XYZ file of C-alpha atoms in Angstrom:
692
model
C -49.855 33.607 -13.437
C -48.361 31.304 -16.053
C -50.379 31.000 -19.260
C -52.486 27.888 -19.743
C -51.132 25.487 -22.341
C -53.580 24.222 -24.957
C -52.397 21.012 -26.647
C -55.557 20.393 -28.678
C -53.979 21.587 -31.905
C -51.211 19.010 -31.506
C -53.559 16.083 -31.867
C -55.792 17.580 -34.595
C -54.989 16.954 -38.214
C -53.867 20.364 -39.374
C -52.686 21.237 -42.850
C -50.861 24.353 -41.841
C -47.304 24.693 -43.083
C -44.370 24.565 -40.722
C -43.410 22.395 -37.852
C -44.873 23.363 -34.482
C -42.232 23.766 -31.785
C -42.877 24.296 -28.078
C -40.185 26.178 -26.223
C -40.142 26.204 -22.428
C -38.380 29.214 -21.003
C -36.873 29.021 -17.514
C -37.641 32.686 -17.010
C -41.327 32.991 -15.975
C -41.599 36.415 -17.659
C -41.655 34.776 -21.065
C -44.642 32.895 -22.431
C -44.681 29.715 -24.497
C -44.388 30.625 -28.149
C -45.534 28.576 -31.087
C -43.552 29.012 -34.246
C -45.667 28.260 -37.296
C -42.951 28.252 -39.871
C -39.543 29.465 -40.810
C -40.854 32.962 -41.529
C -42.601 33.293 -38.227
C -41.354 35.960 -35.913
C -40.239 35.142 -32.415
C -42.238 37.554 -30.270
C -41.974 36.817 -26.587
C -44.414 38.459 -24.284
C -42.505 40.762 -22.006
C -43.937 41.798 -18.696
C -41.039 43.622 -17.158
C -37.839 44.164 -19.126
C -36.157 46.080 -16.336
C -36.695 43.296 -13.822
C -35.164 40.724 -16.172
C -32.042 42.814 -16.623
C -31.603 43.015 -12.864
C -32.010 39.271 -12.537
C -29.393 38.647 -15.219
C -27.032 41.045 -13.475
C -27.442 39.299 -10.131
C -26.922 35.882 -11.719
C -23.740 37.084 -13.386
C -22.525 38.592 -10.121
C -23.250 35.328 -8.287
C -21.352 33.291 -10.871
C -18.460 35.751 -10.755
C -18.402 35.478 -6.963
C -18.267 31.684 -7.168
C -15.507 31.807 -9.763
C -13.463 34.211 -7.631
C -14.004 31.978 -4.596
C -12.836 28.925 -6.522
C -9.769 30.747 -7.824
C -9.013 32.014 -4.325
C -9.217 28.484 -2.938
C -6.933 27.161 -5.672
C -4.490 30.003 -5.081
C -4.510 29.286 -1.334
C -3.824 25.608 -1.886
C -1.074 26.385 -4.386
C 0.476 28.968 -2.070
C 0.365 26.559 0.876
C 2.018 23.894 -1.259
C 4.756 26.294 -2.308
C 5.251 27.319 1.312
C 5.591 23.699 2.421
C 8.076 23.028 -0.378
C 10.084 26.114 0.536
C 10.221 25.158 4.211
C 11.243 21.608 3.378
C 14.029 22.750 1.065
C 15.198 25.346 3.598
C 15.252 23.179 6.715
C 16.345 19.841 5.255
C 19.912 19.053 6.201
C 22.265 18.378 3.268
C 22.794 14.864 4.638
C 19.041 14.382 4.836
C 18.737 13.402 1.211
C 18.219 9.815 0.208
C 21.389 7.929 -0.573
C 21.055 6.429 -4.010
C 23.965 3.972 -3.810
C 23.711 1.172 -6.340
C 20.174 2.194 -7.276
C 21.499 5.244 -9.137
C 20.740 3.587 -12.477
C 17.030 4.258 -12.163
C 17.572 7.882 -11.173
C 19.939 8.388 -14.138
C 17.380 6.865 -16.520
C 14.649 9.178 -15.241
C 16.953 12.204 -15.665
C 17.529 11.253 -19.313
C 13.765 11.091 -19.866
C 13.407 14.523 -18.237
C 16.078 16.087 -20.442
C 14.519 14.678 -23.612
C 11.000 15.685 -22.557
C 12.091 19.257 -21.796
C 13.758 19.529 -25.182
C 10.668 18.224 -26.967
C 8.369 20.425 -24.858
C 10.279 23.543 -25.857
C 10.103 22.491 -29.484
C 6.355 21.812 -29.219
C 5.682 25.205 -27.605
C 7.462 26.985 -30.441
C 5.488 24.917 -32.971
C 2.217 25.636 -31.171
C 2.639 29.417 -31.259
C 3.806 29.183 -34.864
C 0.477 27.609 -35.790
C 1.871 24.147 -36.570
C -0.565 22.266 -34.323
C -1.572 19.682 -36.900
C -3.059 17.149 -34.479
C -5.327 19.692 -32.780
C -6.682 21.267 -35.993
C -8.109 18.713 -38.476
C -8.149 21.314 -41.255
C -4.340 21.469 -41.223
C -2.222 18.852 -42.930
C 1.444 18.016 -42.524
C 3.433 19.540 -45.412
C 4.633 17.009 -47.936
C 6.399 19.302 -50.414
C 9.178 21.808 -50.011
C 6.902 24.585 -51.264
C 4.817 24.355 -48.078
C 7.816 24.631 -45.752
C 7.923 28.056 -44.112
C 11.388 28.037 -42.543
C 14.286 25.878 -41.448
C 12.660 25.355 -38.035
C 9.464 24.298 -39.778
C 11.450 21.791 -41.819
C 13.024 20.365 -38.655
C 9.597 20.092 -36.996
C 8.104 18.281 -39.988
C 11.071 15.906 -39.961
C 10.504 15.299 -36.248
C 6.865 14.430 -36.932
C 7.861 11.890 -39.565
C 10.531 10.383 -37.301
C 8.085 10.211 -34.427
C 5.358 8.519 -36.456
C 7.611 5.997 -38.223
C 10.187 5.001 -35.611
C 9.293 6.209 -32.098
C 5.547 5.582 -31.894
C 5.567 1.874 -32.960
C 7.802 0.578 -30.107
C 5.918 2.707 -27.568
C 2.630 1.312 -28.869
C 3.944 -2.238 -28.619
C 5.201 -1.721 -25.058
C 1.998 -0.001 -23.995
C -0.141 -2.823 -25.434
C 1.985 -5.362 -23.594
C 1.582 -3.451 -20.312
C -2.171 -3.047 -20.892
C -2.507 -6.809 -21.344
C -0.632 -7.359 -18.068
C -2.812 -4.715 -16.441
C -5.989 -6.459 -17.562
C -4.718 -9.864 -16.384
C -3.858 -8.485 -12.967
C -7.229 -6.716 -12.776
C -9.019 -9.984 -13.568
C -7.026 -11.689 -10.817
C -8.035 -8.951 -8.380
C -11.680 -9.302 -9.413
C -11.592 -13.091 -8.966
C -10.113 -12.648 -5.491
C -12.955 -10.313 -4.535
C -15.558 -12.742 -5.894
C -13.919 -15.526 -3.900
C -14.080 -13.386 -0.761
C -17.785 -12.672 -1.382
C -18.387 -16.406 -1.809
C -16.625 -17.161 1.503
C -18.760 -14.608 3.301
C -21.948 -15.753 1.593
C -21.352 -19.414 2.468
C -19.913 -18.457 5.892
C -16.849 -20.601 5.281
C -14.375 -20.497 8.163
C -12.090 -23.008 9.917
C -13.675 -24.510 13.022
C -12.667 -26.829 15.854
C -14.360 -28.644 18.724
C -15.452 -26.628 21.725
C -13.120 -28.552 24.067
C -10.381 -29.904 21.793
C -7.918 -30.692 24.585
C -10.273 -32.483 26.965
C -8.779 -35.750 28.095
C -10.471 -37.693 30.871
C -7.281 -39.674 31.445
C -5.247 -36.516 32.047
C -4.291 -35.616 35.573
C -5.558 -32.526 37.328
C -7.977 -30.468 35.267
C -8.755 -33.198 32.772
C -7.255 -31.256 29.849
C -4.104 -32.267 27.951
C -2.638 -29.065 26.550
C 0.256 -29.386 24.087
C 3.640 -27.796 24.761
C 3.903 -24.380 23.076
C 7.042 -22.308 22.541
C 6.538 -18.553 22.059
C 9.323 -16.540 20.406
C 9.720 -12.742 20.337
C 12.600 -11.812 17.994
C 13.713 -8.193 18.344
C 16.606 -5.895 17.542
C 17.038 -2.485 19.183
C 13.290 -2.276 19.809
C 13.430 0.330 22.561
C 9.946 1.668 21.892
C 7.954 -1.583 21.857
C 9.797 -4.312 23.766
C 7.901 -3.731 27.012
C 4.379 -3.939 25.611
C 5.095 -7.016 23.468
C 6.686 -8.956 26.334
C 3.813 -7.914 28.592
C 1.171 -9.116 26.107
C 2.876 -12.464 25.458
C 3.391 -13.146 29.161
C -0.364 -12.753 29.721
C -1.356 -15.463 27.227
C -3.989 -17.784 28.659
C -2.186 -21.135 28.667
C -1.035 -23.455 31.467
C 2.222 -22.113 32.903
C 3.927 -25.504 32.769
C 3.005 -25.980 29.087
C 4.450 -22.755 27.682
C 7.906 -21.183 27.366
C 8.569 -17.613 26.212
C 11.849 -16.903 24.414
C 12.902 -13.258 24.130
C 15.406 -13.343 21.249
C 17.309 -10.081 21.524
C 19.704 -9.150 18.715
C 20.239 -5.605 19.985
C 23.716 -4.128 19.650
C 22.874 -1.306 22.064
C 23.878 -2.347 25.591
C 21.394 0.024 27.232
C 18.520 -1.645 25.361
C 19.865 -5.064 26.309
C 19.794 -4.125 30.000
C 16.255 -2.806 29.722
C 15.011 -6.002 28.063
C 16.813 -8.147 30.638
C 15.111 -6.213 33.425
C 11.709 -6.689 31.796
C 12.319 -10.427 31.447
C 13.438 -10.639 35.090
C 10.282 -8.826 36.198
C 7.978 -11.326 34.499
C 10.105 -14.254 35.611
C 9.573 -13.137 39.209
C 5.830 -13.246 38.539
C 6.053 -16.943 37.730
C 6.138 -16.749 33.934
C 8.346 -19.333 32.230
C 10.451 -16.866 30.242
C 14.122 -16.747 29.208
C 16.347 -14.131 27.595
C 18.672 -14.991 24.691
C 21.250 -12.731 23.095
C 23.552 -13.571 20.194
C 27.052 -12.156 20.191
C 27.345 -12.502 16.398
C 24.273 -11.222 14.540
C 24.342 -13.220 11.310
C 21.350 -13.943 9.143
C 19.242 -11.188 10.708
C 15.836 -12.473 11.859
C 16.239 -15.876 10.190
C 19.553 -16.414 11.943
C 18.024 -15.360 15.248
C 15.135 -17.841 14.944
C 17.436 -20.598 13.692
C 19.723 -20.154 16.674
C 16.793 -20.286 19.123
C 15.366 -23.457 17.534
C 18.742 -25.164 18.048
C 18.366 -25.226 21.837
C 18.090 -28.689 23.391
C 14.908 -27.944 25.340
C 12.995 -27.138 22.112
C 12.620 -30.877 21.472
C 9.994 -31.029 24.215
C 7.687 -28.586 22.416
C 5.224 -29.352 19.642
C 4.264 -25.876 18.397
C 5.967 -22.495 18.160
C 4.187 -19.120 18.035
C 6.106 -16.131 16.681
C 5.429 -12.460 17.435
C 7.473 -9.490 16.265
C 8.392 -6.899 18.859
C 5.465 -4.563 18.120
C 2.751 -7.259 18.248
C 0.368 -7.543 21.175
C -1.698 -10.775 21.074
C -4.864 -11.104 23.111
C -4.772 -13.546 26.060
C -6.932 -16.074 24.177
C -4.673 -16.183 21.097
C -3.305 -19.681 21.695
C -6.732 -21.092 22.574
C -8.068 -19.790 19.231
C -5.192 -21.047 17.060
C -3.567 -24.178 18.530
C -6.823 -26.255 18.610
C -6.904 -26.256 14.793
C -3.877 -28.586 14.795
C -5.713 -31.316 16.717
C -6.792 -34.240 14.519
C -5.275 -32.442 11.520
C -1.775 -33.911 11.081
C -1.245 -32.299 7.653
C -1.669 -28.775 9.043
C 1.642 -26.953 9.382
C 0.709 -23.279 9.936
C -2.105 -21.236 11.432
C -1.888 -17.532 10.527
C -3.832 -14.777 12.311
C -4.797 -11.349 11.010
C -3.075 -8.067 11.817
C -4.883 -4.981 13.117
C -3.234 -1.630 13.566
C -3.297 0.602 16.598
C -2.058 3.662 14.672
C -4.021 3.283 11.432
C -5.582 6.765 11.858
C -2.358 8.522 12.828
C -1.781 10.274 9.476
C -2.555 9.930 5.774
C 0.281 7.454 5.225
C -0.999 5.062 7.893
C -4.538 5.289 6.484
C -3.313 4.339 3.007
C -1.280 1.440 4.409
C -4.334 0.217 6.282
C -6.245 0.002 2.962
C -3.574 -2.203 1.387
C -3.110 -4.468 4.393
C -6.858 -4.888 4.966
C -7.217 -6.101 1.387
C -4.188 -8.368 1.779
C -5.561 -10.121 4.864
C -9.304 -9.958 4.192
C -9.115 -10.996 0.542
C -5.753 -12.387 -0.577
C -4.841 -14.430 2.500
C -8.368 -15.626 3.209
C -9.118 -16.716 -0.371
C -5.723 -18.424 -0.747
C -6.191 -20.229 2.555
C -9.688 -21.505 1.746
C -9.190 -22.551 -1.879
C -5.465 -23.407 -2.040
C -4.419 -24.169 1.576
C -1.361 -22.053 0.805
C -0.352 -18.433 1.301
C 2.745 -16.527 2.277
C 3.534 -16.633 5.992
C 3.469 -13.059 7.304
C 6.447 -13.646 9.591
C 4.553 -13.008 12.811
C 1.212 -13.633 14.551
C 1.304 -17.266 13.441
C 1.709 -20.719 14.984
C 3.891 -23.359 13.333
C 4.030 -27.078 13.931
C 7.701 -27.582 14.791
C 7.751 -30.833 12.820
C 6.751 -28.896 9.680
C 9.614 -26.450 10.203
C 12.132 -29.252 10.656
C 10.979 -31.294 7.643
C 11.042 -28.164 5.442
C 14.666 -27.412 6.295
C 14.179 -24.898 9.090
C 14.951 -21.199 8.923
C 17.372 -20.231 6.133
C 19.387 -17.029 5.860
C 19.533 -16.850 2.068
C 16.920 -14.097 1.551
C 15.413 -11.138 3.404
C 11.956 -12.801 3.347
C 12.610 -15.810 5.554
C 8.880 -16.063 6.306
C 7.913 -16.530 2.654
C 10.858 -18.865 2.156
C 9.783 -21.312 4.875
C 6.150 -21.131 3.690
C 7.093 -22.069 0.106
C 9.314 -24.961 1.231
C 6.667 -26.238 3.645
C 4.034 -26.171 0.890
C 6.360 -28.101 -1.420
C 6.648 -30.756 1.314
C 2.859 -31.161 1.406
C 1.979 -29.136 4.519
C -1.296 -27.209 4.578
C -2.013 -23.745 5.960
C -5.043 -22.180 7.655
C -5.788 -18.473 7.824
C -8.007 -17.137 10.647
C -9.564 -13.818 9.696
C -11.401 -13.553 13.026
C -8.286 -13.857 15.213
C -6.676 -10.421 15.254
C -3.360 -9.291 16.709
C -2.641 -5.641 17.401
C 0.495 -4.104 15.869
C 1.827 -0.954 14.194
C 2.346 0.300 10.664
C 5.232 2.656 9.837
C 4.318 6.291 10.429
C 7.136 7.851 8.413
C 7.656 7.508 4.692
C 11.325 6.627 5.211
C 10.452 3.567 7.335
C 7.624 2.559 5.013
C 9.817 2.809 1.922
C 12.546 0.634 3.450
C 9.954 -1.922 4.505
C 8.420 -2.060 1.021
C 11.846 -2.390 -0.593
C 12.562 -5.474 1.527
C 9.092 -6.926 0.913
C 9.433 -6.622 -2.886
C 13.093 -7.488 -3.425
C 13.035 -10.611 -1.245
C 10.337 -12.470 -3.246
C 12.360 -12.085 -6.437
C 15.436 -13.450 -4.679
C 13.357 -16.369 -3.460
C 11.857 -16.974 -6.905
C 15.314 -17.426 -8.418
C 16.280 -19.858 -5.660
C 13.033 -21.865 -5.511
C 12.061 -22.151 -9.193
C 13.919 -25.422 -9.706
C 12.569 -26.916 -6.487
C 9.020 -25.981 -7.472
C 9.318 -27.580 -10.910
C 10.771 -30.815 -9.524
C 8.476 -31.092 -6.494
C 5.809 -33.796 -6.147
C 2.858 -31.457 -5.613
C 0.025 -31.252 -8.160
C 0.602 -29.409 -11.433
C -2.134 -26.871 -10.707
C -0.423 -26.048 -7.392
C 2.867 -25.513 -9.231
C 1.108 -23.250 -11.729
C -0.546 -21.282 -8.916
C 2.759 -20.788 -7.123
C 4.801 -19.810 -10.203
C 2.312 -17.899 -12.350
C 0.106 -16.222 -9.741
C 1.949 -16.138 -6.426
C 5.353 -15.104 -7.814
C 5.060 -13.788 -11.382
C 1.675 -12.031 -11.351
C 1.619 -10.566 -7.828
C 5.336 -10.071 -7.170
C 6.823 -9.270 -10.590
C 4.139 -8.193 -13.070
C 2.299 -5.828 -10.720
C 5.237 -3.479 -9.962
C 6.509 -3.759 -13.543
C 3.390 -2.623 -15.389
C 2.312 -0.043 -12.776
C 5.644 1.773 -12.983
C 6.185 1.333 -16.720
C 2.648 2.179 -17.802
C 1.732 5.076 -15.511
C 5.130 6.637 -14.778
C 7.012 6.192 -18.073
C 4.739 5.361 -21.015
C 1.911 7.754 -20.084
C 4.093 10.901 -19.920
C 5.941 9.820 -23.076
C 2.687 9.509 -25.021
C 2.039 13.200 -24.384
C 5.036 13.922 -26.618
C 4.156 11.094 -29.002
C 0.384 11.497 -29.523
C 0.329 8.677 -32.082
C 0.705 6.246 -29.119
C -1.790 7.939 -26.812
C -3.309 5.701 -24.130
C -7.100 5.356 -24.027
C -9.010 6.969 -21.181
C -10.268 3.653 -19.787
C -6.680 2.583 -19.114
C -5.701 5.625 -17.076
C -9.062 6.360 -15.452
C -11.875 3.823 -15.492
C -10.086 0.549 -14.700
C -7.713 2.056 -12.069
C -10.642 3.676 -10.264
C -12.583 0.401 -10.339
C -9.577 -1.546 -9.022
C -9.105 1.026 -6.266
C -12.775 0.627 -5.407
C -12.275 -3.128 -5.032
C -9.238 -2.577 -2.821
C -11.272 -0.364 -0.508
C -14.095 -2.872 -0.015
C -12.521 -4.530 3.083
C -12.110 -1.082 4.705
C -15.304 0.847 3.800
C -14.460 3.740 6.130
C -11.548 4.576 3.823
C -13.683 5.358 0.756
C -13.084 9.138 1.069
C -9.403 8.366 0.395
C -9.921 6.567 -2.917
C -8.242 9.289 -5.010
C -5.207 9.737 -2.694
C -4.919 5.951 -2.529
C -4.860 5.588 -6.324
C -2.258 8.329 -6.723
C -0.100 7.085 -3.850
C -0.057 3.510 -5.155
C 1.257 4.772 -8.484
C 3.853 6.790 -6.592
C 5.020 3.739 -4.636
C 5.466 1.832 -7.897
C 8.913 3.391 -8.364
C 10.103 1.897 -5.048
C 8.512 -1.477 -5.740
C 9.855 -1.618 -9.302
C 13.356 -0.732 -8.124
C 13.168 -3.393 -5.394
C 11.836 -5.997 -7.822
C 14.712 -5.395 -10.260
C 17.246 -5.461 -7.408
C 15.984 -8.807 -6.185
C 15.618 -10.331 -9.637
C 19.159 -9.455 -10.727
C 20.770 -9.900 -7.285
C 21.832 -6.273 -6.880
C 23.418 -5.082 -3.646
C 20.347 -3.339 -2.235
C 18.355 -6.591 -2.307
C 20.406 -7.904 0.642
C 19.743 -4.898 2.878
C 17.858 -5.636 6.095
C 16.792 -2.558 8.048
C 14.558 -2.955 11.081
C 11.301 -1.038 10.559
C 11.152 1.910 12.943
C 8.382 1.628 15.542
C 6.596 4.395 17.408
C 5.653 2.287 20.432
C 1.956 3.147 20.403
C -0.497 1.073 22.428
C -4.249 1.099 22.433
C -5.979 3.013 25.202
C -7.485 -0.161 26.664
C -4.048 -1.791 26.858
C -2.597 1.166 28.697
C -5.456 1.230 31.219
C -5.307 -2.501 31.899
C -1.531 -2.376 32.255
C -1.773 0.536 34.694
C -4.367 -1.316 36.754
C -2.255 -4.451 36.952
C 0.983 -2.683 37.836
C -0.009 -1.572 41.330
C 2.539 -0.579 43.984
C 1.631 -3.624 46.108
C 2.481 -5.973 43.255
C 5.800 -4.231 42.685
C 6.696 -4.497 46.379
C 5.831 -8.201 46.375
C 7.918 -8.682 43.260
C 11.000 -7.082 44.825
C 10.888 -8.970 48.117
C 13.048 -11.803 46.846
C 15.594 -9.551 45.141
C 18.973 -8.798 46.719
C 20.190 -5.278 47.441
C 22.694 -5.315 44.570
C 20.041 -6.487 42.088
C 17.616 -3.904 43.450
C 20.215 -1.170 42.947
C 20.842 -2.349 39.396
C 17.108 -2.353 38.610
C 16.707 1.160 39.975
C 19.636 2.361 37.846
C 18.086 0.755 34.765
C 14.772 2.448 35.514
C 16.476 5.831 35.795
C 18.380 5.167 32.581
C 15.151 4.235 30.817
C 13.460 7.452 31.931
C 16.463 9.519 30.889
C 16.515 7.935 27.427
C 12.777 8.491 26.946
C 13.125 12.166 27.869
C 16.108 12.682 25.620
C 15.027 14.161 22.307
C 16.381 12.439 19.251
C 16.955 14.913 16.474
C 15.405 13.730 13.225
C 14.813 15.336 9.868
C 12.640 14.486 6.903
C 14.547 13.389 3.824
C 14.403 14.352 0.168
C 13.955 11.519 -2.334
C 15.565 12.122 -5.705
C 13.764 9.517 -7.822
C 10.324 10.701 -6.716
C 11.222 14.344 -7.368
C 12.602 13.485 -10.799
C 9.417 11.642 -11.723
C 7.351 14.557 -10.411
C 9.226 16.875 -12.776
C 8.721 14.451 -15.672
C 4.973 14.097 -15.051
C 4.418 17.846 -14.614
C 6.320 18.482 -17.846
C 4.062 15.979 -19.607
C 1.036 17.712 -18.044
C 2.093 21.001 -19.661
C 2.395 19.240 -23.013
C -1.063 17.657 -22.622
C -2.466 21.111 -21.818
C -1.268 22.334 -25.205
C -3.073 19.391 -26.816
C -6.267 20.089 -24.801
C -6.359 16.553 -23.369
C -8.615 16.902 -20.326
C -8.413 13.561 -18.492
C -4.738 13.049 -19.335
C -3.875 16.539 -18.122
C -5.616 16.205 -14.766
C -4.185 12.742 -14.147
C -0.640 13.859 -14.938
C -1.051 17.029 -12.893
C -2.337 15.316 -9.748
C 0.066 12.407 -10.120
C 2.970 14.813 -10.538
C 1.930 16.773 -7.442
C 1.688 13.488 -5.501
C 5.212 12.544 -6.548
C 6.337 16.004 -5.491
C 4.785 15.668 -2.029
C 6.278 12.222 -1.539
C 9.669 13.281 -2.880
C 9.803 16.101 -0.335
C 8.630 13.701 2.403
C 5.517 15.757 3.089
C 3.446 12.626 3.652
C 3.547 10.681 6.888
C 5.307 11.683 10.096
C 6.734 15.209 10.044
C 9.858 15.887 12.091
C 10.209 19.207 13.853
């Protein structure tokens, strides 16, 4: 039984010397002891010394067991990582490495940083074991006289310290302060966007239209006057997804005589052309107003394809055009949820719908992409649409007023972001945009890092190309000054140029350099607190992704090298900024789509479809079906690639982590270590789809 505590002496006025102290012992075998003064003896009451020794032994054994378990887990993870690296290096084909091309300048710059950092690291290790760690031990001072110099190497090290403090640290400090200011500005912008999104949800602000916008009592038949809508599906060698996109578009709920579907095929593979033609013929036999177009000369990529289709004579009869990329599957009610917004709103030029992703849970890469795109649509597009009536057209899942396209100059082939180009020109001509967050269109995100990297390069080089071309037009346009400022300072500079610049420069270059130049060390709140808070804000639109907050933060810093390289290429008109590579699709459909498609494609319907087909056409269709099955069964040999820039940065960050370990910098060490490992995994293409 624990002894009873008597606190009466505490409250009584006692003149005894000494300060009373009450000590609570966690071990119940010791009593509470009152120490009367400095000369008092500490005499605990022991009940069972042997039992206490056993308890201490068991506690030590338990802690040792936990420590061994932790070390075993770390060793297992490290061994698995080494095994994955070994397999990747062993089985990657020599031609499977990334081709640097004209982007070699960045790789060469990183290699120079690595060479210098290795040289300095070796020097610092020698100095550390020689006892010259002046920054870690405050009692030591840097020698100022020749009498304190121990050797020639010591003299060189002292000279290096003086050079570092006087000439190297100041420019690094200035650059880091500049990047921190940009970082804070961009963080404030992100915070304002989130507050704007909260305000929209709190006030329940959303675009609305009348329940029956197209009712017209004077109209013949049903009493509804539906506008003429043109639907375009641009594609190029889309073997995996052409069938499901054409099927979804052909099932749109709209009067058959008021809609025309254009399949704009730019494929240079004749087998794919035949397959798409057969799919178009199948739906045409079902009564769908659909045509197939193929260009012999593929100029201008997607912009050239759309421009060519809009030049047809029959387009003059249509008022609106809906655009869907080859992997998009709109719901049947898409047009009835978007086109009504144009009625009684003559200034409206674009209605943009939201994307949702059928393969968002396929692997870690798709989960991280889903976080970014959810924030883009839920926050950026929605806030820009409500408060500015302007945002960048996403290139698909949108409906344009054809008059707005024509007055803005139509589709131009001058950049690789034709969607953003037409949106900027339309906004300069006074057209307004509406974003519908509730109208969702199913699509895919890239499952391999190679496809994702090429997509991001195009998405970040094109805006800089466009900024160079549109800056003069923006300044001389007749729109309000605050709209010009929003477009130049926020839309282009802050979100397209500043973001990739500071993220790459600050976290991939300056941070590792400050490990070798401790005079310019970055504060912890820059590398930890604010990035974690910004990542938390990015995850708000996708709350199920919160367990991935750390991988998301590290991966975004890793992608900064690709985005920075693309931004520089577009800004200075380098060769890689004009590259257009179609994003590889996997051809995944949702389970509900597959079931509904299987139910609708019954044998009776197929027999009815083929009744009006001649024997020669029937033979050709059967040959195409056999060819399609043979191609699907044929295995395409693929390999994962090795990315030099990411591997070089991984080596640089891990080298800086070793240097920070010598300086006993906890947060900096862990950040550099995990960031370096992330670069290593990405450089070896161990994230995303893995090829056998």
